[in-house]
Amino acid sequence: MFTFIKRLQELIAKLKKNKGMWFTTLTVLSVMGIFFCMYVITTMTDRVSKEVYASMTKNYENILNIRIENKKKEFEKLFVSIEQNGTLLGGIEKNNKIMYEAISNYLNEEFLKMGYPDLKIKIYNVENKDKVLRNTINTVINTKKPLFGAEVLPEGVFYEYLSPLIRDGEVFGVVEFRDSIHSFQSDFLRQGSDYVFILDKKMLPFISLEYKNNKYEEINEQFIFEKVRYDTLFSTTIKNIEEEKFHKFLQSKYIVDDGYFRSLKKITDINGAEIGYMIVGETTESSGGFVHIAENMTNTVTTVALGLIISIILFLF
């Protein structure tokens, strides 16, 4: 070890005697050092950025999970109010269709007045053969257990809560509360973020012609979105994402493109079939946005670190 140090000192002494060689060597080493440090710093900041984006994606996914769970709790509270109405339960059990449809229509009008246009209640009597009950309702009747989840219906895509009405161990009716999957957008807009739901094209045949005609716009070969509900740049510019980038987006669960940070959550229906994705995010230009703050921090750290390195190297001269 001491031999190596001694030889190094001798080499430096020789170089100092030859001023031209000394400064040339220092210059080459300095330039190499700057490039090496820039590579290390760039790699480090890229890694930090990816970790920030992954953390934001996880955070947005948690927020969506909480919103979905809160939706379920809201439906459960509404169901309790129906379950405690003895007069209404009696009318449903006796298949007094005029009565329970009048009440459900009244409640739907009240939801509309309160600013919830897509929130609906429907009541079914199991003995009523006017309409064929869909599979999810039959599942509730057969299992005697409530169901909650997303479903593609003729009127669109909804989160719904279906619960049985039971008397003496037998199901005599089913109460359904539903709200549009698009209703989450207003919550995110209030917080300075944005939201859009994109639908897998394979689910489009389940929506009636009345509800899908001229309402959907193609994003790419696989997905569409309901253009009449989403008019923000966050939503409308998703179709500008190149196909290869979009596939990477689905894999990594986030993308930074067109001035926006976007993350996504896969949505499956009550039966477990994939129906589309919720996409949430924010603009990268917002001064108070987390993406903007994170980018400023990494850029500042990079600039300061690079400045220190250059100062140290210049000091050697």
mmCIF file of C-alpha atoms in Angstrom:
data_model
loop_
_atom_site.group_PDB
_atom_site.id
_atom_site.type_symbol
_atom_site.label_atom_id
_atom_site.label_comp_id
_atom_site.label_asym_id
_atom_site.label_seq_id
_atom_site.Cartn_x
_atom_site.Cartn_y
_atom_site.Cartn_z
ATOM 1 C CA MET A 1 0.000 0.000 0.000
ATOM 2 C CA PHE A 2 2.755 2.426 0.988
ATOM 3 C CA THR A 3 4.696 1.474 -2.151
ATOM 4 C CA PHE A 4 1.691 2.374 -4.307
ATOM 5 C CA ILE A 5 1.282 5.746 -2.574
ATOM 6 C CA LYS A 6 4.972 6.506 -2.947
ATOM 7 C CA ARG A 7 4.930 5.727 -6.679
ATOM 8 C CA LEU A 8 1.811 7.859 -7.116
ATOM 9 C CA GLN A 9 3.553 10.772 -5.364
ATOM 10 C CA GLU A 10 6.570 10.336 -7.629
ATOM 11 C CA LEU A 11 4.316 10.364 -10.717
ATOM 12 C CA ILE A 12 2.574 13.555 -9.564
ATOM 13 C CA ALA A 13 5.960 15.171 -8.861
ATOM 14 C CA LYS A 14 7.151 14.354 -12.403
ATOM 15 C CA LEU A 15 3.958 15.717 -13.903
ATOM 16 C CA LYS A 16 4.291 18.952 -11.938
ATOM 17 C CA LYS A 17 7.774 19.458 -13.370
ATOM 18 C CA ASN A 18 6.233 19.227 -16.835
ATOM 19 C CA LYS A 19 3.607 21.989 -16.577
ATOM 20 C CA GLY A 20 1.987 21.246 -19.944
ATOM 21 C CA MET A 21 1.564 17.564 -19.159
ATOM 22 C CA TRP A 22 0.326 18.410 -15.664
ATOM 23 C CA PHE A 23 -2.445 20.734 -16.841
ATOM 24 C CA THR A 24 -3.375 18.417 -19.733
ATOM 25 C CA THR A 25 -3.709 15.500 -17.319
ATOM 26 C CA LEU A 26 -5.766 17.570 -14.889
ATOM 27 C CA THR A 27 -7.995 18.787 -17.727
ATOM 28 C CA VAL A 28 -8.612 15.274 -19.044
ATOM 29 C CA LEU A 29 -9.282 13.927 -15.553
ATOM 30 C CA SER A 30 -11.569 16.879 -14.794
ATOM 31 C CA VAL A 31 -13.610 16.399 -17.952
ATOM 32 C CA MET A 32 -13.829 12.655 -17.320
ATOM 33 C CA GLY A 33 -14.836 13.359 -13.732
ATOM 34 C CA ILE A 34 -17.557 15.793 -14.789
ATOM 35 C CA PHE A 35 -19.033 13.342 -17.304
ATOM 36 C CA PHE A 36 -18.879 10.503 -14.800
ATOM 37 C CA CYS A 37 -20.539 12.587 -12.105
ATOM 38 C CA MET A 38 -23.210 13.776 -14.559
ATOM 39 C CA TYR A 39 -23.933 10.157 -15.456
ATOM 40 C CA VAL A 40 -24.196 9.175 -11.784
ATOM 41 C CA ILE A 41 -26.409 12.179 -10.941
ATOM 42 C CA THR A 42 -28.641 11.675 -13.998
ATOM 43 C CA THR A 43 -29.061 7.992 -13.184
ATOM 44 C CA MET A 44 -29.829 8.835 -9.581
ATOM 45 C CA THR A 45 -32.402 11.513 -10.433
ATOM 46 C CA ASP A 46 -34.076 9.240 -13.001
ATOM 47 C CA ARG A 47 -34.381 6.557 -10.346
ATOM 48 C CA VAL A 48 -35.742 9.068 -7.835
ATOM 49 C CA SER A 49 -38.269 10.331 -10.414
ATOM 50 C CA LYS A 50 -39.464 6.790 -11.101
ATOM 51 C CA GLU A 51 -39.812 6.164 -7.375
ATOM 52 C CA VAL A 52 -41.809 9.401 -7.020
ATOM 53 C CA TYR A 53 -44.119 8.436 -9.894
ATOM 54 C CA ALA A 54 -44.567 4.906 -8.512
ATOM 55 C CA SER A 55 -45.412 6.380 -5.111
ATOM 56 C CA MET A 56 -47.923 8.783 -6.663
ATOM 57 C CA THR A 57 -49.491 5.913 -8.608
ATOM 58 C CA LYS A 58 -49.897 3.919 -5.400
ATOM 59 C CA ASN A 59 -51.346 6.969 -3.664
ATOM 60 C CA TYR A 60 -53.917 7.554 -6.419
ATOM 61 C CA GLU A 61 -54.842 3.872 -6.407
ATOM 62 C CA ASN A 62 -55.426 4.029 -2.641
ATOM 63 C CA ILE A 63 -57.607 7.117 -3.102
ATOM 64 C CA LEU A 64 -59.680 5.299 -5.736
ATOM 65 C CA ASN A 65 -60.056 2.262 -3.471
ATOM 66 C CA ILE A 66 -61.255 4.521 -0.654
ATOM 67 C CA ARG A 67 -63.730 6.284 -2.957
ATOM 68 C CA ILE A 68 -65.120 2.960 -4.160
ATOM 69 C CA GLU A 69 -65.410 1.672 -0.597
ATOM 70 C CA ASN A 70 -67.137 4.911 0.446
ATOM 71 C CA LYS A 71 -69.583 4.418 -2.411
ATOM 72 C CA LYS A 72 -70.448 1.012 -1.013
ATOM 73 C CA LYS A 73 -70.962 2.451 2.474
ATOM 74 C CA GLU A 74 -73.258 5.155 1.079
ATOM 75 C CA PHE A 75 -75.364 2.495 -0.648
ATOM 76 C CA GLU A 76 -75.531 0.424 2.545
ATOM 77 C CA LYS A 77 -76.824 3.440 4.495
ATOM 78 C CA LEU A 78 -79.472 4.079 1.850
ATOM 79 C CA PHE A 79 -80.529 0.440 2.004
ATOM 80 C CA VAL A 80 -80.939 0.620 5.798
ATOM 81 C CA SER A 81 -83.404 3.494 5.353
ATOM 82 C CA ILE A 82 -85.447 1.305 2.965
ATOM 83 C CA GLU A 83 -85.194 -1.709 5.253
ATOM 84 C CA GLN A 84 -86.621 0.307 8.143
ATOM 85 C CA ASN A 85 -89.670 1.466 6.177
ATOM 86 C CA GLY A 86 -92.289 -1.124 7.148
ATOM 87 C CA THR A 87 -94.992 0.289 4.888
ATOM 88 C CA LEU A 88 -92.738 0.111 1.830
ATOM 89 C CA LEU A 89 -91.585 -3.419 2.686
ATOM 90 C CA GLY A 90 -95.207 -4.503 3.002
ATOM 91 C CA GLY A 91 -95.996 -3.056 -0.415
ATOM 92 C CA ILE A 92 -93.034 -4.852 -1.995
ATOM 93 C CA GLU A 93 -93.953 -8.153 -0.356
ATOM 94 C CA LYS A 94 -97.544 -7.847 -1.613
ATOM 95 C CA ASN A 95 -96.217 -6.907 -5.057
ATOM 96 C CA ASN A 96 -97.928 -3.517 -4.920
ATOM 97 C CA LYS A 97 -96.026 -2.326 -7.976
ATOM 98 C CA ILE A 98 -97.793 1.020 -8.213
ATOM 99 C CA MET A 99 -96.772 1.843 -4.659
ATOM 100 C CA TYR A 100 -93.096 0.860 -4.687
ATOM 101 C CA GLU A 101 -92.483 2.261 -8.163
ATOM 102 C CA ALA A 102 -94.026 5.580 -7.081
ATOM 103 C CA ILE A 103 -91.676 5.690 -4.089
ATOM 104 C CA SER A 104 -88.608 4.774 -6.151
ATOM 105 C CA ASN A 105 -89.507 7.439 -8.740
ATOM 106 C CA TYR A 106 -89.895 10.022 -5.981
ATOM 107 C CA LEU A 107 -86.491 9.128 -4.497
ATOM 108 C CA ASN A 108 -84.832 9.303 -7.921
ATOM 109 C CA GLU A 109 -86.277 12.789 -8.432
ATOM 110 C CA GLU A 110 -84.917 13.830 -5.034
ATOM 111 C CA PHE A 111 -81.465 12.470 -5.927
ATOM 112 C CA LEU A 112 -81.597 14.571 -9.096
ATOM 113 C CA LYS A 113 -82.556 17.714 -7.176
ATOM 114 C CA MET A 114 -79.665 17.093 -4.763
ATOM 115 C CA GLY A 115 -77.201 17.055 -7.665
ATOM 116 C CA TYR A 116 -76.843 13.285 -8.138
ATOM 117 C CA PRO A 117 -78.308 12.714 -11.625
ATOM 118 C CA ASP A 118 -76.921 9.191 -12.001
ATOM 119 C CA LEU A 119 -77.828 7.917 -8.529
ATOM 120 C CA LYS A 120 -80.856 5.627 -8.850
ATOM 121 C CA ILE A 121 -82.910 3.166 -6.831
ATOM 122 C CA LYS A 122 -84.774 0.224 -8.307
ATOM 123 C CA ILE A 123 -87.011 -2.215 -6.487
ATOM 124 C CA TYR A 124 -87.797 -5.747 -7.645
ATOM 125 C CA ASN A 125 -90.403 -8.227 -6.441
ATOM 126 C CA VAL A 126 -89.313 -11.805 -7.064
ATOM 127 C CA GLU A 127 -92.843 -12.840 -8.064
ATOM 128 C CA ASN A 128 -93.180 -10.107 -10.662
ATOM 129 C CA LYS A 129 -92.801 -11.753 -14.064
ATOM 130 C CA ASP A 130 -93.225 -8.566 -16.133
ATOM 131 C CA LYS A 131 -89.480 -8.512 -16.841
ATOM 132 C CA VAL A 132 -86.776 -11.157 -16.881
ATOM 133 C CA LEU A 133 -84.414 -10.481 -14.000
ATOM 134 C CA ARG A 134 -80.745 -10.155 -14.965
ATOM 135 C CA ASN A 135 -78.125 -12.576 -13.663
ATOM 136 C CA THR A 136 -76.797 -10.398 -10.842
ATOM 137 C CA ILE A 137 -80.292 -10.006 -9.346
ATOM 138 C CA ASN A 138 -80.880 -13.761 -9.577
ATOM 139 C CA THR A 139 -77.544 -14.301 -7.826
ATOM 140 C CA VAL A 140 -78.698 -12.105 -4.923
ATOM 141 C CA ILE A 141 -81.996 -14.018 -4.738
ATOM 142 C CA ASN A 142 -80.312 -17.425 -4.797
ATOM 143 C CA THR A 143 -77.482 -16.629 -2.369
ATOM 144 C CA LYS A 144 -79.609 -14.347 -0.126
ATOM 145 C CA LYS A 145 -76.545 -12.103 0.142
ATOM 146 C CA PRO A 146 -75.876 -8.543 -1.046
ATOM 147 C CA LEU A 147 -73.667 -7.810 -4.043
ATOM 148 C CA PHE A 148 -71.533 -4.741 -4.737
ATOM 149 C CA GLY A 149 -69.407 -3.900 -7.749
ATOM 150 C CA ALA A 150 -69.254 -2.509 -11.252
ATOM 151 C CA GLU A 151 -71.528 -3.706 -14.038
ATOM 152 C CA VAL A 152 -72.035 -2.753 -17.668
ATOM 153 C CA LEU A 153 -75.764 -2.234 -18.166
ATOM 154 C CA PRO A 154 -77.858 -1.072 -21.153
ATOM 155 C CA GLU A 155 -77.830 2.456 -19.642
ATOM 156 C CA GLY A 156 -74.035 2.554 -19.207
ATOM 157 C CA VAL A 157 -71.406 1.540 -16.639
ATOM 158 C CA PHE A 158 -72.391 1.687 -12.969
ATOM 159 C CA TYR A 159 -71.292 0.814 -9.478
ATOM 160 C CA GLU A 160 -74.245 -0.922 -7.886
ATOM 161 C CA TYR A 161 -75.358 -2.380 -4.586
ATOM 162 C CA LEU A 162 -78.015 -5.110 -4.638
ATOM 163 C CA SER A 163 -79.432 -6.447 -1.408
ATOM 164 C CA PRO A 164 -82.181 -8.991 -0.745
ATOM 165 C CA LEU A 165 -85.322 -8.365 1.282
ATOM 166 C CA ILE A 166 -85.959 -11.446 3.398
ATOM 167 C CA ARG A 167 -88.983 -12.577 5.388
ATOM 168 C CA ASP A 168 -89.029 -15.907 7.263
ATOM 169 C CA GLY A 169 -85.879 -17.028 5.450
ATOM 170 C CA GLU A 170 -87.290 -16.362 1.978
ATOM 171 C CA VAL A 171 -86.370 -13.550 -0.411
ATOM 172 C CA PHE A 172 -89.417 -11.567 -1.500
ATOM 173 C CA GLY A 173 -87.631 -8.639 -3.122
ATOM 174 C CA VAL A 174 -84.354 -7.003 -4.109
ATOM 175 C CA VAL A 175 -83.364 -3.356 -3.707
ATOM 176 C CA GLU A 176 -80.788 -1.931 -6.106
ATOM 177 C CA PHE A 177 -78.848 1.306 -5.720
ATOM 178 C CA ARG A 178 -76.601 2.368 -8.573
ATOM 179 C CA ASP A 179 -74.424 5.306 -9.506
ATOM 180 C CA SER A 180 -72.433 5.992 -12.664
ATOM 181 C CA ILE A 181 -68.765 5.027 -12.706
ATOM 182 C CA HIS A 182 -68.183 8.516 -14.114
ATOM 183 C CA SER A 183 -69.486 10.177 -10.935
ATOM 184 C CA PHE A 184 -66.003 10.030 -9.348
ATOM 185 C CA GLN A 185 -64.738 12.778 -11.668
ATOM 186 C CA SER A 186 -66.326 15.628 -9.710
ATOM 187 C CA ASP A 187 -64.438 14.641 -6.532
ATOM 188 C CA PHE A 188 -61.071 14.711 -8.297
ATOM 189 C CA LEU A 189 -61.789 17.981 -10.096
ATOM 190 C CA ARG A 190 -62.549 19.657 -6.757
ATOM 191 C CA GLN A 191 -59.104 18.596 -5.522
ATOM 192 C CA GLY A 192 -57.240 19.913 -8.567
ATOM 193 C CA SER A 193 -56.788 16.486 -10.170
ATOM 194 C CA ASP A 194 -58.752 14.809 -12.961
ATOM 195 C CA TYR A 195 -60.427 11.507 -13.740
ATOM 196 C CA VAL A 196 -61.681 9.557 -16.729
ATOM 197 C CA PHE A 197 -63.000 6.035 -17.189
ATOM 198 C CA ILE A 198 -62.062 4.246 -20.393
ATOM 199 C CA LEU A 199 -64.156 1.283 -21.504
ATOM 200 C CA ASP A 200 -62.916 -1.866 -23.192
ATOM 201 C CA LYS A 201 -64.585 -2.072 -26.609
ATOM 202 C CA LYS A 202 -65.604 -5.672 -25.987
ATOM 203 C CA MET A 203 -68.128 -4.381 -23.432
ATOM 204 C CA LEU A 204 -69.825 -1.986 -25.854
ATOM 205 C CA PRO A 205 -72.435 -4.537 -27.094
ATOM 206 C CA PHE A 206 -73.903 -4.654 -23.564
ATOM 207 C CA ILE A 207 -74.867 -0.959 -23.796
ATOM 208 C CA SER A 208 -78.071 -0.115 -25.633
ATOM 209 C CA LEU A 209 -77.964 1.804 -28.901
ATOM 210 C CA GLU A 210 -79.878 4.669 -27.281
ATOM 211 C CA TYR A 211 -77.185 5.221 -24.665
ATOM 212 C CA LYS A 212 -74.098 4.674 -26.793
ATOM 213 C CA ASN A 213 -75.100 6.401 -30.038
ATOM 214 C CA ASN A 214 -72.775 9.391 -30.684
ATOM 215 C CA LYS A 215 -71.652 9.391 -27.043
ATOM 216 C CA TYR A 216 -68.404 7.439 -27.244
ATOM 217 C CA GLU A 217 -65.098 8.291 -28.895
ATOM 218 C CA GLU A 218 -62.275 5.920 -29.778
ATOM 219 C CA ILE A 219 -58.983 6.169 -27.883
ATOM 220 C CA ASN A 220 -57.226 3.335 -29.688
ATOM 221 C CA GLU A 221 -58.015 -0.118 -31.038
ATOM 222 C CA GLN A 222 -58.957 -1.453 -27.597
ATOM 223 C CA PHE A 223 -60.531 1.403 -25.612
ATOM 224 C CA ILE A 224 -63.159 4.128 -25.900
ATOM 225 C CA PHE A 225 -64.429 6.854 -23.554
ATOM 226 C CA GLU A 226 -67.723 8.667 -23.102
ATOM 227 C CA LYS A 227 -66.904 11.994 -24.749
ATOM 228 C CA VAL A 228 -70.147 13.690 -23.644
ATOM 229 C CA ARG A 229 -69.000 13.444 -20.019
ATOM 230 C CA TYR A 230 -65.327 14.304 -20.384
ATOM 231 C CA ASP A 231 -64.274 17.551 -22.055
ATOM 232 C CA THR A 232 -61.021 18.348 -20.204
ATOM 233 C CA LEU A 233 -57.627 18.200 -21.928
ATOM 234 C CA PHE A 234 -56.620 15.514 -19.441
ATOM 235 C CA SER A 235 -59.300 13.259 -20.949
ATOM 236 C CA THR A 236 -59.308 14.273 -24.590
ATOM 237 C CA THR A 237 -55.526 14.050 -25.065
ATOM 238 C CA ILE A 238 -55.332 10.409 -23.949
ATOM 239 C CA LYS A 239 -56.058 9.420 -27.532
ATOM 240 C CA ASN A 240 -52.798 11.168 -28.532
ATOM 241 C CA ILE A 241 -50.694 8.625 -26.637
ATOM 242 C CA GLU A 242 -48.883 6.404 -29.122
ATOM 243 C CA GLU A 243 -49.852 2.734 -29.117
ATOM 244 C CA GLU A 244 -46.468 1.495 -27.852
ATOM 245 C CA LYS A 245 -46.461 4.074 -25.059
ATOM 246 C CA PHE A 246 -50.032 3.147 -24.161
ATOM 247 C CA HIS A 247 -49.094 -0.537 -23.744
ATOM 248 C CA LYS A 248 -46.213 0.508 -21.470
ATOM 249 C CA PHE A 249 -48.701 2.699 -19.605
ATOM 250 C CA LEU A 250 -50.902 -0.345 -18.922
ATOM 251 C CA GLN A 251 -47.880 -2.285 -17.655
ATOM 252 C CA SER A 252 -46.236 0.390 -15.496
ATOM 253 C CA LYS A 253 -49.579 1.874 -14.361
ATOM 254 C CA TYR A 254 -48.398 5.449 -14.958
ATOM 255 C CA ILE A 255 -47.235 7.754 -17.742
ATOM 256 C CA VAL A 256 -45.947 11.330 -17.990
ATOM 257 C CA ASP A 257 -46.980 12.692 -21.379
ATOM 258 C CA ASP A 258 -48.596 15.775 -22.972
ATOM 259 C CA GLY A 259 -47.975 17.792 -19.809
ATOM 260 C CA TYR A 260 -49.879 15.361 -17.567
ATOM 261 C CA PHE A 261 -49.065 12.691 -15.034
ATOM 262 C CA ARG A 262 -51.588 9.870 -15.381
ATOM 263 C CA SER A 263 -52.007 6.693 -13.343
ATOM 264 C CA LEU A 264 -54.562 3.943 -13.796
ATOM 265 C CA LYS A 265 -56.507 1.246 -12.004
ATOM 266 C CA LYS A 266 -57.916 -1.837 -13.697
ATOM 267 C CA ILE A 267 -61.653 -2.267 -13.165
ATOM 268 C CA THR A 268 -63.416 -5.619 -13.193
ATOM 269 C CA ASP A 269 -67.157 -6.186 -12.930
ATOM 270 C CA ILE A 270 -69.076 -8.171 -10.327
ATOM 271 C CA ASN A 271 -68.296 -11.380 -12.209
ATOM 272 C CA GLY A 272 -64.567 -10.653 -12.413
ATOM 273 C CA ALA A 273 -64.485 -9.684 -16.108
ATOM 274 C CA GLU A 274 -62.167 -6.799 -17.038
ATOM 275 C CA ILE A 275 -64.255 -3.886 -18.311
ATOM 276 C CA GLY A 276 -61.800 -0.985 -18.464
ATOM 277 C CA TYR A 277 -59.584 1.386 -16.492
ATOM 278 C CA MET A 278 -59.976 4.375 -14.216
ATOM 279 C CA ILE A 279 -57.331 6.966 -15.111
ATOM 280 C CA VAL A 280 -56.506 9.717 -12.615
ATOM 281 C CA GLY A 281 -53.770 12.320 -12.441
ATOM 282 C CA GLU A 282 -52.760 15.942 -12.654
ATOM 283 C CA THR A 283 -50.975 18.466 -14.842
ATOM 284 C CA THR A 284 -47.200 18.654 -14.514
ATOM 285 C CA GLU A 285 -47.374 22.433 -15.007
ATOM 286 C CA SER A 286 -49.303 23.227 -11.835
ATOM 287 C CA SER A 287 -47.000 25.103 -9.431
ATOM 288 C CA GLY A 288 -48.629 23.388 -6.476
ATOM 289 C CA GLY A 289 -48.738 19.957 -8.095
ATOM 290 C CA PHE A 290 -46.704 17.150 -6.570
ATOM 291 C CA VAL A 291 -45.123 16.267 -9.928
ATOM 292 C CA HIS A 292 -43.946 19.862 -10.432
ATOM 293 C CA ILE A 293 -42.561 20.060 -6.903
ATOM 294 C CA ALA A 294 -40.760 16.719 -7.264
ATOM 295 C CA GLU A 295 -39.230 17.708 -10.600
ATOM 296 C CA ASN A 296 -38.056 21.042 -9.171
ATOM 297 C CA MET A 297 -36.463 19.264 -6.219
ATOM 298 C CA THR A 298 -34.575 16.749 -8.377
ATOM 299 C CA ASN A 299 -33.462 19.480 -10.797
ATOM 300 C CA THR A 300 -32.260 21.663 -7.928
ATOM 301 C CA VAL A 301 -30.337 18.781 -6.332
ATOM 302 C CA THR A 302 -28.774 17.942 -9.706
ATOM 303 C CA THR A 303 -27.718 21.552 -10.341
ATOM 304 C CA VAL A 304 -26.273 22.044 -6.851
ATOM 305 C CA ALA A 305 -24.404 18.715 -6.924
ATOM 306 C CA LEU A 306 -22.977 19.390 -10.380
ATOM 307 C CA GLY A 307 -21.925 22.893 -9.340
ATOM 308 C CA LEU A 308 -20.098 21.545 -6.297
ATOM 309 C CA ILE A 309 -18.290 18.938 -8.390
ATOM 310 C CA ILE A 310 -17.146 21.517 -10.955
ATOM 311 C CA SER A 311 -16.026 23.886 -8.151
ATOM 312 C CA ILE A 312 -13.970 21.137 -6.502
ATOM 313 C CA ILE A 313 -12.327 20.195 -9.790
ATOM 314 C CA LEU A 314 -11.525 23.832 -10.650
ATOM 315 C CA PHE A 315 -10.061 24.252 -7.171
ATOM 316 C CA LEU A 316 -7.462 21.589 -8.036
ATOM 317 C CA PHE A 317 -6.067 23.907 -10.684
#
